[in-house]
Amino acid sequence: MAGIGVHSYVWSAGSSKDELEKALVNSHELGFDLIEFSYLDPAAVDVQWLAGRLKALKLDVAISMGLPPAGDISSDDPAIVKNGVEILHKAIALTRDLGGTKLAGILSSAHGKQETALTRKAWDTSVSAFKKAAETAKFAGVTMNLEVVNRFESNMLNTAAQGLAYIADVGAPNVFLHLDTFHMNIEEADVGLAIRHAADKIGYVHIGESHRGYLGTGNIDFAAIFDALVAIGWQDYVTFESFSSAIVDRDLSLKTGIWRDLWTDNVALARHARAFITLGLETARLKAELTRKAHLPA
Ligand SMILES: [Mn+2]
Protein backbone atom coordinates (compact mmCIF):
# COMPACT_ATOMS: atom_id res chain seq x y z
CA MET A 1 0.00 0.00 0.00
CA ALA A 2 1.51 3.23 -1.08
CA GLY A 3 -0.63 4.89 1.52
CA ILE A 4 -3.49 7.22 2.25
CA GLY A 5 -3.87 10.67 0.80
CA VAL A 6 -5.96 13.70 1.62
CA HIS A 7 -7.36 16.39 -0.64
CA SER A 8 -6.05 19.82 0.34
CA TYR A 9 -9.56 21.30 0.35
CA VAL A 10 -10.10 19.48 3.63
CA TRP A 11 -7.65 22.07 4.95
CA SER A 12 -8.12 25.13 2.79
CA ALA A 13 -9.12 26.26 -0.67
CA GLY A 14 -6.52 29.00 -0.54
CA SER A 15 -3.06 28.93 -2.08
CA SER A 16 -1.16 31.49 -0.02
CA LYS A 17 2.10 30.24 1.44
CA ASP A 18 0.57 30.16 4.94
CA GLU A 19 -2.45 28.18 3.80
CA LEU A 20 -0.34 25.70 1.85
CA GLU A 21 2.06 25.28 4.77
CA LYS A 22 -0.85 24.63 7.14
CA ALA A 23 -2.25 22.02 4.74
CA LEU A 24 1.12 20.30 4.47
CA VAL A 25 1.75 20.25 8.21
CA ASN A 26 -1.76 19.02 9.06
CA SER A 27 -1.50 16.22 6.48
CA HIS A 28 1.91 15.23 7.78
CA GLU A 29 0.99 15.35 11.46
CA LEU A 30 -2.11 13.21 10.94
CA GLY A 31 -0.02 10.57 9.17
CA PHE A 32 -1.16 11.00 5.58
CA ASP A 33 1.28 9.89 2.88
CA LEU A 34 0.08 12.11 0.07
CA ILE A 35 -1.57 15.48 -0.37
CA GLU A 36 -3.65 16.26 -3.42
CA PHE A 37 -3.82 19.82 -4.64
CA SER A 38 -6.27 21.18 -7.15
CA TYR A 39 -4.25 22.84 -9.91
CA LEU A 40 -2.10 25.65 -8.53
CA ASP A 41 -1.10 28.55 -10.74
CA PRO A 42 2.73 28.67 -10.84
CA ALA A 43 2.45 32.45 -11.33
CA ALA A 44 0.83 32.70 -7.88
CA VAL A 45 2.53 29.86 -6.01
CA ASP A 46 6.24 29.32 -5.32
CA VAL A 47 6.48 25.86 -6.89
CA GLN A 48 10.09 25.29 -5.92
CA TRP A 49 9.35 26.12 -2.28
CA LEU A 50 6.33 23.82 -2.28
CA ALA A 51 8.31 20.96 -3.85
CA GLY A 52 10.94 21.40 -1.13
CA ARG A 53 8.38 21.37 1.66
CA LEU A 54 6.76 18.20 0.25
CA LYS A 55 10.13 16.51 0.17
CA ALA A 56 11.07 17.66 3.66
CA LEU A 57 7.82 16.28 5.08
CA LYS A 58 8.09 13.11 2.98
CA LEU A 59 4.68 13.77 1.45
CA ASP A 60 3.89 12.53 -2.03
CA VAL A 61 1.73 14.80 -4.16
CA ALA A 62 -1.00 14.46 -6.76
CA ILE A 63 -2.56 17.23 -8.82
CA SER A 64 -6.19 17.21 -9.85
CA MET A 65 -8.26 19.47 -12.01
CA GLY A 66 -11.43 19.74 -14.02
CA LEU A 67 -11.13 21.31 -17.46
CA PRO A 68 -13.03 24.61 -17.70
CA PRO A 69 -15.60 25.20 -20.50
CA ALA A 70 -13.00 27.42 -22.23
CA GLY A 71 -10.63 24.43 -22.26
CA ASP A 72 -13.05 21.64 -23.15
CA ILE A 73 -11.03 19.30 -25.37
CA SER A 74 -14.26 17.76 -26.70
CA SER A 75 -15.43 21.11 -28.08
CA ASP A 76 -16.43 21.83 -31.70
CA ASP A 77 -14.23 24.92 -31.52
CA PRO A 78 -10.57 24.11 -32.31
CA ALA A 79 -9.40 27.17 -30.33
CA ILE A 80 -11.10 25.81 -27.19
CA VAL A 81 -9.57 22.36 -27.76
CA LYS A 82 -6.14 23.92 -28.22
CA ASN A 83 -6.56 25.89 -25.01
CA GLY A 84 -7.58 22.70 -23.21
CA VAL A 85 -4.45 20.88 -24.36
CA GLU A 86 -2.36 23.82 -23.13
CA ILE A 87 -4.10 23.66 -19.74
CA LEU A 88 -3.31 19.94 -19.54
CA HIS A 89 0.31 20.60 -20.47
CA LYS A 90 0.60 23.18 -17.67
CA ALA A 91 -0.91 20.76 -15.17
CA ILE A 92 1.49 18.02 -16.30
CA ALA A 93 4.42 20.41 -15.83
CA LEU A 94 3.21 21.42 -12.37
CA THR A 95 2.83 17.78 -11.33
CA ARG A 96 6.37 17.02 -12.49
CA ASP A 97 7.84 20.17 -10.93
CA LEU A 98 6.30 19.31 -7.54
CA GLY A 99 7.88 15.87 -7.71
CA GLY A 100 4.58 14.09 -8.35
CA THR A 101 3.67 11.43 -10.88
CA LYS A 102 -0.12 11.60 -10.96
CA LEU A 103 -2.38 14.09 -12.69
CA ALA A 104 -6.02 13.31 -11.97
CA GLY A 105 -9.53 14.70 -12.34
CA ILE A 106 -11.87 15.56 -15.18
CA LEU A 107 -9.38 15.75 -18.01
CA SER A 108 -11.36 14.64 -21.07
CA SER A 109 -14.11 17.26 -21.14
CA ALA A 110 -15.34 20.30 -19.24
CA HIS A 111 -16.30 19.92 -15.60
CA GLY A 112 -19.91 20.84 -15.07
CA LYS A 113 -23.50 20.03 -15.92
CA GLN A 114 -23.91 19.70 -19.68
CA GLU A 115 -27.16 20.55 -21.42
CA THR A 116 -26.71 18.16 -24.34
CA ALA A 117 -25.74 14.50 -24.73
CA LEU A 118 -22.24 13.62 -25.80
CA THR A 119 -21.75 13.11 -29.55
CA ARG A 120 -19.40 10.70 -31.28
CA LYS A 121 -17.63 13.71 -32.79
CA ALA A 122 -17.01 15.19 -29.33
CA TRP A 123 -15.65 11.84 -28.09
CA ASP A 124 -13.29 11.54 -31.08
CA THR A 125 -12.16 15.16 -30.74
CA SER A 126 -11.39 14.59 -27.08
CA VAL A 127 -9.52 11.33 -27.69
CA SER A 128 -7.41 12.92 -30.40
CA ALA A 129 -6.51 15.94 -28.22
CA PHE A 130 -5.88 13.76 -25.19
CA LYS A 131 -3.33 11.67 -27.11
CA LYS A 132 -1.12 14.79 -27.37
CA ALA A 133 -1.37 15.48 -23.65
CA ALA A 134 -0.65 11.83 -22.80
CA GLU A 135 2.48 11.98 -24.95
CA THR A 136 3.66 15.11 -23.12
CA ALA A 137 2.91 13.43 -19.80
CA LYS A 138 4.93 10.38 -20.77
CA PHE A 139 8.06 12.48 -21.21
CA ALA A 140 7.36 14.20 -17.88
CA GLY A 141 7.04 10.86 -16.06
CA VAL A 142 3.43 11.65 -15.24
CA THR A 143 0.38 9.40 -15.50
CA MET A 144 -2.97 10.80 -16.60
CA ASN A 145 -5.80 9.56 -14.41
CA LEU A 146 -9.25 10.17 -15.86
CA GLU A 147 -11.78 10.79 -13.13
CA VAL A 148 -15.07 9.06 -13.77
CA VAL A 149 -17.74 11.38 -12.40
CA ASN A 150 -21.50 11.52 -12.08
CA ARG A 151 -23.87 12.75 -14.79
CA PHE A 152 -24.27 16.20 -13.25
CA GLU A 153 -20.56 16.96 -13.57
CA SER A 154 -19.80 15.58 -17.04
CA ASN A 155 -21.60 13.99 -19.99
CA MET A 156 -18.58 11.91 -21.06
CA LEU A 157 -17.09 9.46 -18.55
CA ASN A 158 -19.78 8.50 -16.04
CA THR A 159 -18.87 4.83 -15.58
CA ALA A 160 -15.63 2.91 -15.30
CA ALA A 161 -16.57 0.99 -18.46
CA GLN A 162 -16.80 4.25 -20.43
CA GLY A 163 -13.43 5.23 -19.02
CA LEU A 164 -11.91 1.94 -20.16
CA ALA A 165 -13.28 2.50 -23.67
CA TYR A 166 -11.75 5.99 -23.73
CA ILE A 167 -8.39 4.65 -22.55
CA ALA A 168 -8.49 1.96 -25.26
CA ASP A 169 -9.16 4.64 -27.91
CA VAL A 170 -6.31 6.84 -26.63
CA GLY A 171 -4.00 3.82 -26.69
CA ALA A 172 -1.27 5.30 -24.48
CA PRO A 173 0.38 3.29 -21.67
CA ASN A 174 0.34 6.13 -19.11
CA VAL A 175 -3.42 6.72 -19.07
CA PHE A 176 -5.50 5.26 -16.25
CA LEU A 177 -8.80 5.62 -14.46
CA HIS A 178 -9.32 7.78 -11.44
CA LEU A 179 -12.23 6.18 -9.59
CA ASP A 180 -14.19 7.99 -6.89
CA THR A 181 -16.60 6.19 -4.57
CA PHE A 182 -18.91 9.23 -4.36
CA HIS A 183 -19.46 9.23 -8.13
CA MET A 184 -19.47 5.44 -8.48
CA ASN A 185 -22.19 5.20 -5.86
CA ILE A 186 -24.42 7.26 -8.18
CA GLU A 187 -23.60 5.68 -11.54
CA GLU A 188 -22.25 2.13 -11.28
CA ALA A 189 -24.47 -0.96 -11.27
CA ASP A 190 -22.23 -2.31 -8.52
CA VAL A 191 -19.24 -0.41 -7.18
CA GLY A 192 -17.28 -3.52 -6.17
CA LEU A 193 -17.83 -5.23 -9.52
CA ALA A 194 -16.82 -2.08 -11.38
CA ILE A 195 -13.56 -1.90 -9.41
CA ARG A 196 -12.84 -5.56 -10.19
CA HIS A 197 -13.69 -5.09 -13.87
CA ALA A 198 -11.43 -2.05 -14.24
CA ALA A 199 -8.64 -3.43 -12.02
CA ASP A 200 -5.81 -3.31 -14.59
CA LYS A 201 -6.43 0.30 -15.50
CA ILE A 202 -7.08 1.95 -12.14
CA GLY A 203 -4.46 4.58 -11.43
CA TYR A 204 -5.92 6.60 -8.59
CA VAL A 205 -8.78 6.30 -6.09
CA HIS A 206 -10.85 8.88 -4.25
CA ILE A 207 -12.68 7.78 -1.14
CA GLY A 208 -15.70 9.99 -0.50
CA GLU A 209 -19.04 9.49 1.24
CA SER A 210 -22.42 9.85 -0.51
CA HIS A 211 -22.88 13.37 0.94
CA ARG A 212 -19.14 14.06 0.84
CA GLY A 213 -18.89 14.34 4.62
CA TYR A 214 -17.68 11.95 7.36
CA LEU A 215 -16.93 8.46 6.00
CA GLY A 216 -19.43 5.91 7.26
CA THR A 217 -22.18 8.46 7.96
CA GLY A 218 -23.72 8.26 4.48
CA ASN A 219 -25.08 5.37 2.43
CA ILE A 220 -21.99 4.02 0.66
CA ASP A 221 -21.17 0.35 1.26
CA PHE A 222 -17.51 0.84 2.12
CA ALA A 223 -17.01 -2.77 3.21
CA ALA A 224 -17.76 -3.88 -0.37
CA ILE A 225 -15.36 -1.24 -1.73
CA PHE A 226 -12.50 -2.19 0.59
CA ASP A 227 -13.14 -5.87 -0.25
CA ALA A 228 -12.83 -5.05 -3.95
CA LEU A 229 -9.62 -3.03 -3.48
CA VAL A 230 -8.07 -5.89 -1.52
CA ALA A 231 -9.32 -8.44 -4.06
CA ILE A 232 -7.61 -6.65 -6.97
CA GLY A 233 -4.42 -6.28 -4.94
CA TRP A 234 -4.56 -2.48 -4.92
CA GLN A 235 -1.21 -1.24 -3.63
CA ASP A 236 -1.40 2.39 -4.63
CA TYR A 237 -2.91 5.48 -2.98
CA VAL A 238 -6.44 5.99 -1.80
CA THR A 239 -7.17 9.64 -1.17
CA PHE A 240 -9.85 11.01 1.10
CA GLU A 241 -11.93 13.69 -0.55
CA SER A 242 -14.50 15.67 1.40
CA PHE A 243 -16.10 19.05 1.02
CA SER A 244 -18.04 21.27 3.36
CA SER A 245 -19.45 24.75 2.99
CA ALA A 246 -17.00 25.52 5.80
CA ILE A 247 -14.30 25.72 3.09
CA VAL A 248 -15.28 27.35 -0.16
CA ASP A 249 -13.53 27.39 -3.49
CA ARG A 250 -15.63 29.64 -5.70
CA ASP A 251 -15.25 27.35 -8.70
CA LEU A 252 -15.21 23.81 -7.33
CA SER A 253 -17.72 24.32 -4.50
CA LEU A 254 -20.31 25.66 -6.93
CA LYS A 255 -19.75 22.99 -9.58
CA THR A 256 -19.94 20.19 -7.02
CA GLY A 257 -22.94 21.67 -5.21
CA ILE A 258 -21.46 22.04 -1.75
CA TRP A 259 -24.28 23.82 0.06
CA ARG A 260 -24.22 22.20 3.50
CA ASP A 261 -21.67 22.40 6.29
CA LEU A 262 -21.15 18.66 6.79
CA TRP A 263 -18.26 19.41 9.10
CA THR A 264 -16.45 22.36 10.60
CA ASP A 265 -13.58 20.67 12.47
CA ASN A 266 -11.34 19.50 9.64
CA VAL A 267 -8.71 17.97 11.92
CA ALA A 268 -11.30 15.70 13.55
CA LEU A 269 -12.70 14.87 10.10
CA ALA A 270 -9.34 13.95 8.58
CA ARG A 271 -8.22 11.97 11.61
CA HIS A 272 -11.46 9.98 11.47
CA ALA A 273 -11.11 9.43 7.71
CA ARG A 274 -7.60 8.07 7.96
CA ALA A 275 -8.59 5.70 10.78
CA PHE A 276 -11.72 4.63 8.86
CA ILE A 277 -9.78 3.80 5.68
CA THR A 278 -6.96 2.06 7.55
CA LEU A 279 -9.37 -0.09 9.55
CA GLY A 280 -11.58 -0.75 6.51
CA LEU A 281 -8.69 -2.04 4.42
CA GLU A 282 -7.28 -4.07 7.31
CA THR A 283 -10.68 -5.65 7.95
CA ALA A 284 -11.03 -6.50 4.25
CA ARG A 285 -7.60 -8.18 4.31
CA LEU A 286 -8.60 -10.25 7.35
CA LYS A 287 -11.84 -11.27 5.64
CA ALA A 288 -9.95 -12.29 2.50
CA GLU A 289 -7.57 -14.40 4.59
CA LEU A 290 -10.42 -16.09 6.44
CA THR A 291 -12.18 -17.04 3.22
CA ARG A 292 -9.01 -18.68 1.91
CA LYS A 293 -8.17 -20.60 5.04
CA ALA A 294 -9.56 -24.14 5.30
CA HIS A 295 -9.97 -25.18 8.91
CA LEU A 296 -9.43 -28.93 8.81
CA PRO A 297 -9.08 -31.48 11.62
CA ALA A 298 -5.49 -32.09 12.69
MN1 LIG B 1 -13.11 12.98 -6.71
PDB file of C-alpha atoms and ligand atoms in Angstrom, residues 7 36 105 147-149 178-183 206-207 212 241 243, ligand 1:
ATOM      1  CA  HIS A   7      -7.360  16.393  -0.645  1.00  0.00           C
ATOM      2  CA  GLU A  36      -3.646  16.261  -3.420  1.00  0.00           C
ATOM      3  CA  GLY A 105      -9.526  14.696 -12.341  1.00  0.00           C
ATOM      4  CA  GLU A 147     -11.783  10.786 -13.133  1.00  0.00           C
ATOM      5  CA  VAL A 148     -15.069   9.058 -13.775  1.00  0.00           C
ATOM      6  CA  VAL A 149     -17.740  11.379 -12.397  1.00  0.00           C
ATOM      7  CA  HIS A 178      -9.318   7.778 -11.437  1.00  0.00           C
ATOM      8  CA  LEU A 179     -12.228   6.181  -9.593  1.00  0.00           C
ATOM      9  CA  ASP A 180     -14.190   7.991  -6.891  1.00  0.00           C
ATOM     10  CA  THR A 181     -16.597   6.193  -4.569  1.00  0.00           C
ATOM     11  CA  PHE A 182     -18.909   9.227  -4.357  1.00  0.00           C
ATOM     12  CA  HIS A 183     -19.455   9.229  -8.130  1.00  0.00           C
ATOM     13  CA  HIS A 206     -10.847   8.885  -4.247  1.00  0.00           C
ATOM     14  CA  ILE A 207     -12.684   7.776  -1.136  1.00  0.00           C
ATOM     15  CA  ARG A 212     -19.140  14.064   0.836  1.00  0.00           C
ATOM     16  CA  GLU A 241     -11.935  13.688  -0.552  1.00  0.00           C
ATOM     17  CA  PHE A 243     -16.105  19.047   1.015  1.00  0.00           C
TER      18      PHE A 243
HETATM   19 MN    MN B   1     -13.107  12.983  -6.713  1.00  0.00          MN
END
